[in-house]
Amino acid sequence: MSSPSSSSSASSASSSPSSPSSISRQVVIIGAGAIGAMSALHAIDQGMQVTIVDPGTPGGEHASSYGNAGWLSSHSILPPSEPGVWKKVPGFLLDPLGPLSIRWRYLPRTLPWLLRYLIAGSTEARITETAKALRTLLAGAAPLHQQIAEKAGVGQLIELSGLLHVYRSRQHFEGDARGWRIRRELGIGWQEIEAEELHQREPDLDPGYGFGVFINEAGHCRNPGAYIAGLIQHACDRGASLRAVKATGFRFAGDRLAAVQTEEGEIVCDAAVIAAGAQAKMLAAQAGDNVPLETERGYHAMVEHPEGHPRTPMMIMDRKVIATQTELGLRVAGQVEIASFEAEPDWRRAEIMRDLALQLFPALPRDLPASRVRYWLGRRPSMPDGLPCIGPSTRSADVIHAFGHGHIGLGTSARTGRLVAQLLAGQKPEIDLAPFSAQRF
Ligand SMILES: Cc1cc2nc3c(=O)[nH]c(=O)nc-3n(C[C@H](O)[C@H](O)[C@H](O)COP(=O)(O)OP(=O)(O)OC[C@H]3O[C@@H](n4cnc5c(N)ncnc54)[C@H](O)[C@@H]3O)c2cc1C
């Protein structure tokens, strides 16, 4: 990457305060993850002057967008909780290494979020409402990413080769009938694959898995960190400024935005986008919206030069993990750990991902040297109902929320960026944003 340009201000605000649709707006994008990168590119497409602020390096390991499983899964429309999941809460508290765990000390703080999370998946009607809204955000995600990646010169990172869910057996698949039925009702198609064909297609996979569901419309990213770095570089090549600084708040003039405040002074602007991922809560509050944003932490283990790996990225349905062959190696990603943003990582959880890699792909050596495995902790920015916040803030229509994308922030980022730019330009958003309003709580 060549070094991106830098500036001390977004330059003087030249658009009239009374004309929010003016394409000459000076926009500050707070956060250079997937959501910020896509928002920046689409705002530039609309002719706006863009400054991106982020204390971290774009595409760096600090961001959730770095180490995710790379799925561009337009079918990931179900909220994370489901009917009856409340019965498992005592287990989540007692088993610190289960697929979902809650740190005891954090429970009092997270309880209101947890209750909303349980309610969101408590009935089929609620799940279907969420699924309908997410489908509008996700439909066509993989080709959208491909178009943007090609324009940014990183088209090789996006593959439109489908995604796979693998089950132990057809019977286990039928146990998930509700979710698949909701998907079918919303127009999502798939191919069911019996054991013999599954193992022809996936010769390295543990033979204990005997049934697959192939989603043709989906795709994946082969290196999310490099993808984000490439998108931000492209934004800078097209005139955006990148500043390595943390945003701390806003200065308003009446109901209009006058500046974004940072640790190094103000950036004069007439619009801002809060795309700060799991750290967006404080900024959203300053823009008038107290949102129940929580950190759902997840982990990955990555095996370099693996002797066995998936041909198609796959979700292992009984383990709730995703295995993806990336540019950097075999990545096994998953786990949900409810703990504070700052809490120390529990690397035993990442070691579980490594052990699963060994189980799932038996060709990997049992004595896998530690030097070939890399571990990562990521912080999903999660709303309790599984729906992100996209839309104008209460304090001012000049501040746009774009955070809370939870488990699907890479996939949803392309359309989110487009919606953000439509809002900034005063255009009618291409989908109904009511389900994504920050004021819904
Ligand atoms: C294990 C795991 C697997 C996942 N797998 C997938 C997957 O396969 N597919 C998928 O679609 N999603 C997946 N996700 C979710 C996805 O990674 C996130 O939803 C997405 O990365 C969120 O993007 P973001 O831009 O909102 O946040 P981030 O990528 O976290 O970026 C936010 C940025 O904001 C910056 N920031 C924070 N505060 C400030 C501030 N005050 N001022 C300036 N900058 C600030 C941060 O430094 C950071 O760079 C996964 C997540 C995890 C943890």
Short mmCIF file of C-alpha atoms and ligand atoms in Angstrom, two decimals:
data_model
loop_
_atom_site.label_atom_id
_atom_site.label_comp_id
_atom_site.label_asym_id
_atom_site.label_seq_id
_atom_site.Cartn_x
_atom_site.Cartn_y
_atom_site.Cartn_z
CA MET A 1 0.00 0.00 0.00
CA SER A 2 1.29 3.47 -0.79
CA SER A 3 0.90 5.91 2.06
CA PRO A 4 -2.54 7.50 2.07
CA SER A 5 -2.93 11.23 2.10
CA SER A 6 -3.58 13.03 5.34
CA SER A 7 -5.14 16.35 6.26
CA SER A 8 -5.93 18.34 9.36
CA SER A 9 -9.46 19.22 8.36
CA ALA A 10 -12.09 18.14 5.92
CA SER A 11 -11.62 21.67 4.58
CA SER A 12 -14.13 24.42 5.03
CA ALA A 13 -17.71 23.33 4.80
CA SER A 14 -18.87 24.52 1.42
CA SER A 15 -22.34 23.05 1.13
CA SER A 16 -25.28 25.11 2.25
CA PRO A 17 -26.64 23.97 5.60
CA SER A 18 -30.10 23.99 4.07
CA SER A 19 -29.21 21.68 1.21
CA PRO A 20 -28.31 18.27 2.64
CA SER A 21 -28.63 16.70 -0.80
CA SER A 22 -25.71 18.76 -2.10
CA ILE A 23 -23.01 16.42 -3.33
CA SER A 24 -20.36 18.85 -2.13
CA ARG A 25 -20.79 17.74 1.48
CA GLN A 26 -17.75 17.39 3.70
CA VAL A 27 -18.16 14.02 5.39
CA VAL A 28 -16.18 12.53 8.25
CA ILE A 29 -16.40 8.75 8.43
CA ILE A 30 -15.59 7.50 11.92
CA GLY A 31 -14.04 4.04 11.64
CA ALA A 32 -12.13 2.34 8.84
CA GLY A 33 -13.56 -1.17 9.15
CA ALA A 34 -15.77 -2.81 6.51
CA ILE A 35 -18.66 -0.43 7.18
CA GLY A 36 -16.55 2.73 7.18
CA ALA A 37 -14.65 1.67 4.06
CA MET A 38 -17.83 0.97 2.09
CA SER A 39 -19.47 4.18 3.33
CA ALA A 40 -16.41 6.16 2.24
CA LEU A 41 -16.36 4.66 -1.26
CA HIS A 42 -20.06 5.21 -1.85
CA ALA A 43 -19.91 8.78 -0.51
CA ILE A 44 -17.05 9.48 -2.94
CA ASP A 45 -19.20 8.00 -5.73
CA GLN A 46 -21.78 10.65 -4.80
CA GLY A 47 -19.14 13.35 -5.23
CA MET A 48 -18.57 14.09 -1.55
CA GLN A 49 -15.34 15.11 0.18
CA VAL A 50 -14.46 12.36 2.61
CA THR A 51 -12.19 12.23 5.65
CA ILE A 52 -11.81 8.85 7.36
CA VAL A 53 -10.68 8.85 10.97
CA ASP A 54 -9.43 5.76 12.78
CA PRO A 55 -6.59 5.39 15.29
CA GLY A 56 -5.92 1.88 13.97
CA THR A 57 -4.39 0.80 10.67
CA PRO A 58 -7.07 0.00 8.06
CA GLY A 59 -7.37 -3.76 7.72
CA GLY A 60 -5.48 -4.22 11.01
CA GLU A 61 -5.99 -6.94 13.60
CA HIS A 62 -7.65 -4.57 16.10
CA ALA A 63 -10.83 -4.44 14.01
CA SER A 64 -13.55 -7.06 13.73
CA SER A 65 -13.30 -6.74 9.96
CA TYR A 66 -9.80 -8.25 10.00
CA GLY A 67 -10.21 -11.80 11.22
CA ASN A 68 -13.74 -12.81 10.36
CA ALA A 69 -14.56 -15.95 8.40
CA GLY A 70 -14.94 -14.03 5.14
CA TRP A 71 -18.51 -15.16 4.46
CA LEU A 72 -20.56 -13.02 2.09
CA SER A 73 -23.64 -14.96 3.07
CA SER A 74 -26.78 -13.41 1.68
CA HIS A 75 -28.72 -16.20 3.38
CA SER A 76 -27.51 -15.31 6.94
CA ILE A 77 -30.84 -13.75 7.78
CA LEU A 78 -31.75 -15.47 11.05
CA PRO A 79 -31.16 -13.64 14.35
CA PRO A 80 -28.56 -15.26 16.61
CA SER A 81 -31.09 -16.35 19.24
CA GLU A 82 -33.92 -18.84 18.70
CA PRO A 83 -37.00 -20.09 20.59
CA GLY A 84 -36.08 -21.90 23.79
CA VAL A 85 -32.50 -20.64 23.88
CA TRP A 86 -33.20 -19.10 27.31
CA LYS A 87 -33.17 -22.62 28.76
CA LYS A 88 -29.49 -22.81 27.87
CA VAL A 89 -28.48 -19.61 29.73
CA PRO A 90 -27.42 -21.43 32.95
CA GLY A 91 -25.16 -23.62 30.78
CA PHE A 92 -23.68 -20.52 29.11
CA LEU A 93 -22.78 -19.21 32.56
CA LEU A 94 -21.39 -22.49 33.83
CA ASP A 95 -19.33 -23.55 30.82
CA PRO A 96 -16.71 -20.88 30.08
CA LEU A 97 -15.54 -22.79 27.01
CA GLY A 98 -18.90 -23.58 25.37
CA PRO A 99 -19.82 -22.10 21.97
CA LEU A 100 -21.62 -19.25 23.78
CA SER A 101 -20.41 -18.07 27.16
CA ILE A 102 -21.12 -15.14 29.41
CA ARG A 103 -18.54 -13.94 31.90
CA TRP A 104 -20.14 -13.90 35.38
CA ARG A 105 -18.66 -10.56 36.32
CA TYR A 106 -20.16 -8.99 33.21
CA LEU A 107 -23.65 -10.44 33.69
CA PRO A 108 -25.24 -7.53 35.60
CA ARG A 109 -24.12 -5.05 32.94
CA THR A 110 -25.24 -7.17 30.02
CA LEU A 111 -28.53 -8.43 31.47
CA PRO A 112 -30.81 -5.91 29.69
CA TRP A 113 -29.09 -6.72 26.37
CA LEU A 114 -29.35 -10.44 27.05
CA LEU A 115 -33.08 -10.22 27.75
CA ARG A 116 -33.68 -8.35 24.49
CA TYR A 117 -31.50 -10.92 22.70
CA LEU A 118 -33.62 -13.78 24.06
CA ILE A 119 -36.89 -12.01 23.23
CA ALA A 120 -35.75 -11.29 19.66
CA GLY A 121 -35.57 -15.01 18.91
CA SER A 122 -38.43 -16.12 21.13
CA THR A 123 -41.12 -16.67 18.49
CA GLU A 124 -41.20 -17.64 14.86
CA ALA A 125 -43.06 -14.41 14.04
CA ARG A 126 -40.22 -12.29 15.47
CA ILE A 127 -37.56 -14.35 13.71
CA THR A 128 -39.41 -14.00 10.40
CA GLU A 129 -39.65 -10.21 10.79
CA THR A 130 -35.90 -10.01 11.39
CA ALA A 131 -35.20 -12.35 8.50
CA LYS A 132 -37.30 -10.24 6.11
CA ALA A 133 -35.42 -7.08 7.08
CA LEU A 134 -31.99 -8.71 6.88
CA ARG A 135 -32.79 -10.18 3.50
CA THR A 136 -33.34 -6.69 2.10
CA LEU A 137 -29.90 -5.73 3.37
CA LEU A 138 -28.13 -8.90 2.26
CA ALA A 139 -29.68 -9.83 -1.08
CA GLY A 140 -27.06 -9.82 -3.81
CA ALA A 141 -24.24 -9.26 -1.30
CA ALA A 142 -21.59 -11.38 -3.02
CA PRO A 143 -21.87 -9.85 -6.52
CA LEU A 144 -22.04 -6.38 -4.96
CA HIS A 145 -18.75 -7.03 -3.20
CA GLN A 146 -17.24 -8.39 -6.36
CA GLN A 147 -18.09 -5.22 -8.31
CA ILE A 148 -16.66 -2.96 -5.62
CA ALA A 149 -13.55 -5.11 -5.13
CA GLU A 150 -12.83 -5.08 -8.85
CA LYS A 151 -13.11 -1.31 -9.00
CA ALA A 152 -10.75 -1.09 -6.03
CA GLY A 153 -8.18 -3.37 -7.68
CA VAL A 154 -8.67 -6.23 -5.20
CA GLY A 155 -11.13 -8.31 -7.23
CA GLN A 156 -9.02 -11.44 -6.70
CA LEU A 157 -10.03 -11.46 -3.03
CA ILE A 158 -13.71 -12.11 -3.73
CA GLU A 159 -14.97 -15.50 -4.89
CA LEU A 160 -18.52 -16.20 -6.00
CA SER A 161 -18.25 -19.93 -5.53
CA GLY A 162 -21.07 -20.53 -3.02
CA LEU A 163 -21.02 -21.58 0.62
CA LEU A 164 -21.69 -24.86 2.36
CA HIS A 165 -23.42 -25.87 5.59
CA VAL A 166 -22.45 -29.37 6.74
CA TYR A 167 -24.42 -31.61 9.05
CA ARG A 168 -23.73 -35.02 10.55
CA SER A 169 -26.77 -36.36 8.71
CA ARG A 170 -29.95 -35.41 6.86
CA GLN A 171 -31.78 -35.99 10.13
CA HIS A 172 -29.72 -33.25 11.78
CA PHE A 173 -30.49 -30.95 8.86
CA GLU A 174 -34.20 -31.65 9.34
CA GLY A 175 -33.78 -30.62 12.97
CA ASP A 176 -33.06 -27.11 11.66
CA ALA A 177 -36.20 -27.11 9.49
CA ARG A 178 -37.63 -23.84 10.79
CA GLY A 179 -34.63 -21.72 9.73
CA TRP A 180 -34.43 -23.31 6.31
CA ARG A 181 -38.18 -22.94 5.79
CA ILE A 182 -37.98 -19.21 6.59
CA ARG A 183 -35.13 -18.91 4.09
CA ARG A 184 -37.13 -20.70 1.42
CA GLU A 185 -40.15 -18.44 2.01
CA LEU A 186 -37.86 -15.46 1.41
CA GLY A 187 -36.69 -16.81 -1.92
CA ILE A 188 -33.37 -18.39 -0.92
CA GLY A 189 -32.57 -21.59 -2.78
CA TRP A 190 -30.04 -24.33 -2.08
CA GLN A 191 -28.81 -27.72 -3.19
CA GLU A 192 -28.91 -30.68 -0.80
CA ILE A 193 -25.87 -32.92 -0.98
CA GLU A 194 -25.78 -36.52 0.24
CA ALA A 195 -22.72 -38.09 1.88
CA GLU A 196 -21.03 -39.56 -1.18
CA GLU A 197 -21.14 -36.37 -3.19
CA LEU A 198 -20.19 -34.30 -0.17
CA HIS A 199 -16.98 -36.26 0.24
CA GLN A 200 -16.21 -36.10 -3.45
CA ARG A 201 -16.49 -32.34 -3.22
CA GLU A 202 -14.79 -32.11 0.16
CA PRO A 203 -12.25 -34.93 0.26
CA ASP A 204 -10.42 -33.57 3.35
CA LEU A 205 -13.52 -33.27 5.56
CA ASP A 206 -14.06 -35.66 8.50
CA PRO A 207 -16.19 -38.52 7.09
CA GLY A 208 -18.46 -38.19 10.15
CA TYR A 209 -20.24 -35.41 8.28
CA GLY A 210 -22.79 -36.93 5.94
CA PHE A 211 -24.99 -34.15 4.58
CA GLY A 212 -24.44 -30.76 3.03
CA VAL A 213 -26.47 -27.72 1.99
CA PHE A 214 -24.88 -25.68 -0.79
CA ILE A 215 -25.91 -22.04 -1.19
CA ASN A 216 -25.06 -21.07 -4.72
CA GLU A 217 -25.88 -17.35 -4.46
CA ALA A 218 -23.31 -16.68 -1.70
CA GLY A 219 -19.59 -15.97 -1.89
CA HIS A 220 -16.60 -15.25 0.27
CA CYS A 221 -13.59 -13.04 0.76
CA ARG A 222 -10.19 -14.74 0.75
CA ASN A 223 -8.50 -12.20 3.00
CA PRO A 224 -10.79 -9.73 4.80
CA GLY A 225 -7.95 -7.67 6.31
CA ALA A 226 -6.31 -7.14 2.93
CA TYR A 227 -9.72 -6.41 1.43
CA ILE A 228 -10.44 -3.57 3.88
CA ALA A 229 -6.92 -2.17 3.46
CA GLY A 230 -7.43 -2.24 -0.32
CA LEU A 231 -10.81 -0.50 -0.12
CA ILE A 232 -9.47 2.28 2.12
CA GLN A 233 -6.45 2.72 -0.13
CA HIS A 234 -8.79 3.01 -3.10
CA ALA A 235 -10.84 5.64 -1.24
CA CYS A 236 -7.61 7.58 -0.58
CA ASP A 237 -6.56 7.22 -4.21
CA ARG A 238 -9.92 8.79 -5.10
CA GLY A 239 -9.36 11.79 -2.86
CA ALA A 240 -10.31 10.73 0.66
CA SER A 241 -8.11 11.81 3.55
CA LEU A 242 -7.18 9.27 6.22
CA ARG A 243 -6.33 10.46 9.72
CA ALA A 244 -4.96 8.19 12.45
CA VAL A 245 -6.95 9.77 15.24
CA LYS A 246 -9.83 8.85 17.54
CA ALA A 247 -13.13 10.70 17.26
CA THR A 248 -14.44 11.85 20.64
CA GLY A 249 -17.68 13.64 19.80
CA PHE A 250 -19.51 16.25 17.78
CA ARG A 251 -20.03 20.00 17.75
CA PHE A 252 -23.47 21.04 16.60
CA ALA A 253 -24.81 24.39 15.49
CA GLY A 254 -28.51 24.14 16.17
CA ASP A 255 -29.62 20.92 14.57
CA ARG A 256 -26.77 20.95 12.05
CA LEU A 257 -23.38 19.30 12.49
CA ALA A 258 -20.49 21.74 12.57
CA ALA A 259 -17.52 19.49 13.35
CA VAL A 260 -16.35 16.10 14.52
CA GLN A 261 -14.19 16.39 17.62
CA THR A 262 -11.10 14.25 17.89
CA GLU A 263 -8.25 13.74 20.33
CA GLU A 264 -6.29 16.12 18.14
CA GLY A 265 -8.82 18.87 17.65
CA GLU A 266 -11.86 19.40 15.48
CA ILE A 267 -12.50 18.43 11.90
CA VAL A 268 -14.89 20.91 10.33
CA CYS A 269 -17.54 19.08 8.33
CA ASP A 270 -21.24 19.07 7.59
CA ALA A 271 -21.92 15.35 7.91
CA ALA A 272 -20.53 12.38 9.82
CA VAL A 273 -20.98 8.62 9.77
CA ILE A 274 -20.62 6.60 12.96
CA ALA A 275 -19.00 3.39 11.70
CA ALA A 276 -16.97 2.68 14.83
CA GLY A 277 -18.06 -0.94 15.20
CA ALA A 278 -18.22 -2.21 18.79
CA GLN A 279 -17.07 1.20 20.06
CA ALA A 280 -19.92 3.18 18.51
CA LYS A 281 -22.10 3.39 21.63
CA MET A 282 -20.59 6.53 23.17
CA LEU A 283 -20.66 8.39 19.84
CA ALA A 284 -24.25 7.32 19.19
CA ALA A 285 -25.23 8.65 22.63
CA GLN A 286 -23.65 12.00 21.78
CA ALA A 287 -25.80 12.02 18.67
CA GLY A 288 -28.88 11.52 20.83
CA ASP A 289 -29.36 7.75 20.71
CA ASN A 290 -28.75 5.43 23.65
CA VAL A 291 -28.42 2.09 21.88
CA PRO A 292 -28.04 -1.36 23.39
CA LEU A 293 -24.81 -2.15 21.54
CA GLU A 294 -22.86 -5.07 23.00
CA THR A 295 -19.60 -6.80 22.15
CA GLU A 296 -20.03 -10.41 21.07
CA ARG A 297 -16.44 -11.53 21.08
CA GLY A 298 -15.31 -14.30 18.76
CA TYR A 299 -12.04 -16.06 18.01
CA HIS A 300 -10.22 -17.67 15.16
CA ALA A 301 -7.36 -20.13 14.83
CA MET A 302 -5.47 -20.10 11.58
CA VAL A 303 -3.32 -22.96 10.36
CA GLU A 304 -0.68 -21.98 7.83
CA HIS A 305 -0.09 -24.26 4.82
CA PRO A 306 -2.72 -26.78 5.94
CA GLU A 307 -2.46 -30.38 4.73
CA GLY A 308 -6.26 -30.56 4.63
CA HIS A 309 -8.82 -27.81 4.08
CA PRO A 310 -12.32 -27.09 2.73
CA ARG A 311 -12.73 -26.56 -1.02
CA THR A 312 -15.83 -24.46 -0.33
CA PRO A 313 -16.02 -22.42 2.90
CA MET A 314 -18.25 -24.36 5.28
CA MET A 315 -20.23 -23.88 8.46
CA ILE A 316 -20.01 -26.92 10.69
CA MET A 317 -23.55 -26.93 12.00
CA ASP A 318 -23.09 -29.03 15.15
CA ARG A 319 -20.09 -26.95 16.24
CA LYS A 320 -21.28 -23.52 15.13
CA VAL A 321 -17.94 -22.67 13.54
CA ILE A 322 -16.92 -21.69 10.04
CA ALA A 323 -13.90 -23.16 8.26
CA THR A 324 -12.56 -21.11 5.35
CA GLN A 325 -9.42 -21.60 3.33
CA THR A 326 -8.03 -18.05 3.16
CA GLU A 327 -4.97 -16.57 1.45
CA LEU A 328 -3.22 -16.84 4.81
CA GLY A 329 -4.20 -20.42 5.67
CA LEU A 330 -7.09 -22.44 7.06
CA ARG A 331 -9.17 -20.19 9.30
CA VAL A 332 -11.60 -21.75 11.78
CA ALA A 333 -13.70 -18.98 13.31
CA GLY A 334 -16.57 -18.82 15.75
CA GLN A 335 -17.51 -18.66 19.43
CA VAL A 336 -19.60 -16.06 21.16
CA GLU A 337 -18.21 -14.67 24.39
CA ILE A 338 -20.18 -11.95 26.12
CA ALA A 339 -17.60 -9.90 27.98
CA SER A 340 -16.54 -6.27 28.03
CA PHE A 341 -14.71 -4.79 25.05
CA GLU A 342 -11.54 -4.43 27.14
CA ALA A 343 -11.61 -7.82 28.93
CA GLU A 344 -8.50 -9.98 28.47
CA PRO A 345 -8.77 -12.58 25.70
CA ASP A 346 -9.36 -16.15 26.82
CA TRP A 347 -7.05 -17.91 24.38
CA ARG A 348 -8.35 -21.32 25.43
CA ARG A 349 -11.32 -20.45 23.22
CA ALA A 350 -9.06 -19.97 20.22
CA GLU A 351 -7.35 -23.27 21.03
CA ILE A 352 -10.78 -24.89 20.78
CA MET A 353 -10.89 -23.57 17.21
CA ARG A 354 -7.49 -25.17 16.53
CA ASP A 355 -8.62 -28.50 18.01
CA LEU A 356 -11.74 -28.36 15.85
CA ALA A 357 -9.57 -27.78 12.78
CA LEU A 358 -7.71 -31.00 13.62
CA GLN A 359 -10.97 -32.92 14.07
CA LEU A 360 -12.61 -31.57 10.94
CA PHE A 361 -9.62 -32.05 8.65
CA PRO A 362 -7.89 -35.26 9.77
CA ALA A 363 -5.02 -34.78 7.28
CA LEU A 364 -3.66 -32.03 9.54
CA PRO A 365 -0.80 -33.43 11.63
CA ARG A 366 -1.72 -34.33 15.22
CA ASP A 367 1.52 -32.69 16.38
CA LEU A 368 0.82 -29.43 14.57
CA PRO A 369 3.68 -27.11 15.55
CA ALA A 370 2.59 -23.99 17.45
CA SER A 371 4.55 -21.88 14.96
CA ARG A 372 2.02 -22.80 12.25
CA VAL A 373 -1.03 -21.62 14.19
CA ARG A 374 -2.12 -18.02 14.73
CA TYR A 375 -4.88 -16.93 17.08
CA TRP A 376 -7.10 -13.87 16.98
CA LEU A 377 -9.82 -12.28 19.10
CA GLY A 378 -12.43 -10.13 17.37
CA ARG A 379 -15.24 -8.00 18.73
CA ARG A 380 -18.53 -8.19 16.86
CA PRO A 381 -20.62 -5.03 17.23
CA SER A 382 -23.95 -6.59 18.13
CA MET A 383 -27.47 -5.33 18.65
CA PRO A 384 -29.69 -7.70 20.65
CA ASP A 385 -32.20 -8.20 17.83
CA GLY A 386 -29.57 -9.04 15.20
CA LEU A 387 -30.38 -5.91 13.16
CA PRO A 388 -27.79 -3.16 12.69
CA CYS A 389 -28.46 0.55 13.18
CA ILE A 390 -28.51 2.38 9.86
CA GLY A 391 -30.10 5.80 9.63
CA PRO A 392 -30.07 9.40 10.82
CA SER A 393 -29.42 10.16 14.46
CA THR A 394 -31.95 11.80 16.74
CA ARG A 395 -29.77 14.83 17.41
CA SER A 396 -29.16 15.71 13.76
CA ALA A 397 -29.87 14.22 10.36
CA ASP A 398 -26.26 15.13 9.51
CA VAL A 399 -24.98 12.30 11.70
CA ILE A 400 -25.66 8.89 10.22
CA HIS A 401 -25.53 5.69 12.25
CA ALA A 402 -23.89 2.69 10.57
CA PHE A 403 -22.94 0.16 13.23
CA GLY A 404 -24.15 -2.94 15.04
CA HIS A 405 -23.76 -5.41 12.17
CA GLY A 406 -23.00 -8.30 14.54
CA HIS A 407 -22.23 -11.61 12.85
CA ILE A 408 -22.76 -10.36 9.29
CA GLY A 409 -20.90 -7.06 9.03
CA LEU A 410 -18.65 -8.04 6.18
CA GLY A 411 -21.49 -9.36 4.03
CA THR A 412 -23.81 -6.45 4.80
CA SER A 413 -21.15 -3.75 4.44
CA ALA A 414 -21.52 -3.22 0.69
CA ARG A 415 -25.21 -2.33 0.80
CA THR A 416 -24.84 -0.48 4.10
CA GLY A 417 -22.28 1.80 2.45
CA ARG A 418 -24.67 2.48 -0.40
CA LEU A 419 -27.51 3.28 2.00
CA VAL A 420 -25.29 5.61 4.02
CA ALA A 421 -24.33 7.52 0.87
CA GLN A 422 -28.00 7.76 -0.18
CA LEU A 423 -28.85 9.24 3.22
CA LEU A 424 -25.93 11.67 3.03
CA ALA A 425 -27.09 12.77 -0.42
CA GLY A 426 -30.68 13.27 0.74
CA GLN A 427 -31.91 10.51 -1.58
CA LYS A 428 -34.58 7.95 -0.76
CA PRO A 429 -32.77 4.86 0.55
CA GLU A 430 -33.10 1.86 -1.76
CA ILE A 431 -34.60 -0.26 1.02
CA ASP A 432 -36.90 0.49 3.94
CA LEU A 433 -34.69 1.55 6.84
CA ALA A 434 -37.41 1.48 9.54
CA PRO A 435 -36.27 -1.93 10.92
CA PHE A 436 -32.73 -0.55 11.28
CA SER A 437 -33.62 2.67 13.08
CA ALA A 438 -31.54 3.39 16.19
CA GLN A 439 -34.72 4.75 17.73
CA ARG A 440 -36.47 1.34 17.69
CA PHE A 441 -35.49 0.50 21.28
C1 LIG B 1 -14.94 -14.68 14.74
C2 LIG B 1 -15.74 -13.79 13.83
C3 LIG B 1 -16.18 -14.28 12.61
C4 LIG B 1 -16.95 -13.47 11.76
N1 LIG B 1 -17.31 -13.95 10.53
C5 LIG B 1 -18.02 -13.15 9.68
C6 LIG B 1 -18.30 -13.58 8.36
O1 LIG B 1 -17.88 -14.66 7.94
N2 LIG B 1 -19.05 -12.77 7.56
C7 LIG B 1 -19.51 -11.56 8.00
O2 LIG B 1 -20.22 -10.88 7.24
N3 LIG B 1 -19.20 -11.10 9.24
C8 LIG B 1 -18.46 -11.86 10.08
N4 LIG B 1 -18.13 -11.41 11.32
C9 LIG B 1 -18.63 -10.09 11.75
C10 LIG B 1 -17.86 -8.94 11.09
O3 LIG B 1 -16.47 -9.15 11.24
C11 LIG B 1 -18.27 -7.62 11.74
O4 LIG B 1 -19.66 -7.49 11.78
C12 LIG B 1 -17.71 -6.45 10.93
O5 LIG B 1 -16.33 -6.59 10.78
C13 LIG B 1 -18.04 -5.13 11.61
O6 LIG B 1 -17.44 -4.11 10.82
P1 LIG B 1 -17.34 -2.64 11.37
O7 LIG B 1 -16.71 -1.83 10.31
O8 LIG B 1 -18.64 -2.22 11.93
O9 LIG B 1 -16.37 -2.75 12.67
P2 LIG B 1 -14.79 -2.92 12.76
O10 LIG B 1 -14.24 -3.76 11.69
O11 LIG B 1 -14.50 -3.35 14.16
O12 LIG B 1 -14.25 -1.46 12.51
C14 LIG B 1 -14.54 -0.41 13.40
C15 LIG B 1 -13.39 0.58 13.32
O13 LIG B 1 -13.74 1.74 14.05
C16 LIG B 1 -12.59 2.23 14.69
N5 LIG B 1 -13.02 3.08 15.79
C17 LIG B 1 -13.60 2.72 16.95
N6 LIG B 1 -13.84 3.80 17.71
C18 LIG B 1 -13.39 4.87 17.01
C19 LIG B 1 -13.35 6.25 17.27
N7 LIG B 1 -13.84 6.77 18.40
N8 LIG B 1 -12.78 7.06 16.35
C20 LIG B 1 -12.30 6.57 15.18
N9 LIG B 1 -12.33 5.25 14.87
C21 LIG B 1 -12.86 4.41 15.79
C22 LIG B 1 -11.86 0.97 15.13
O14 LIG B 1 -10.48 1.26 15.35
C23 LIG B 1 -12.09 0.05 13.93
O15 LIG B 1 -11.04 0.13 13.00
C24 LIG B 1 -17.33 -12.17 12.17
C25 LIG B 1 -16.85 -11.67 13.39
C26 LIG B 1 -16.05 -12.46 14.21
C27 LIG B 1 -15.54 -11.88 15.49
#
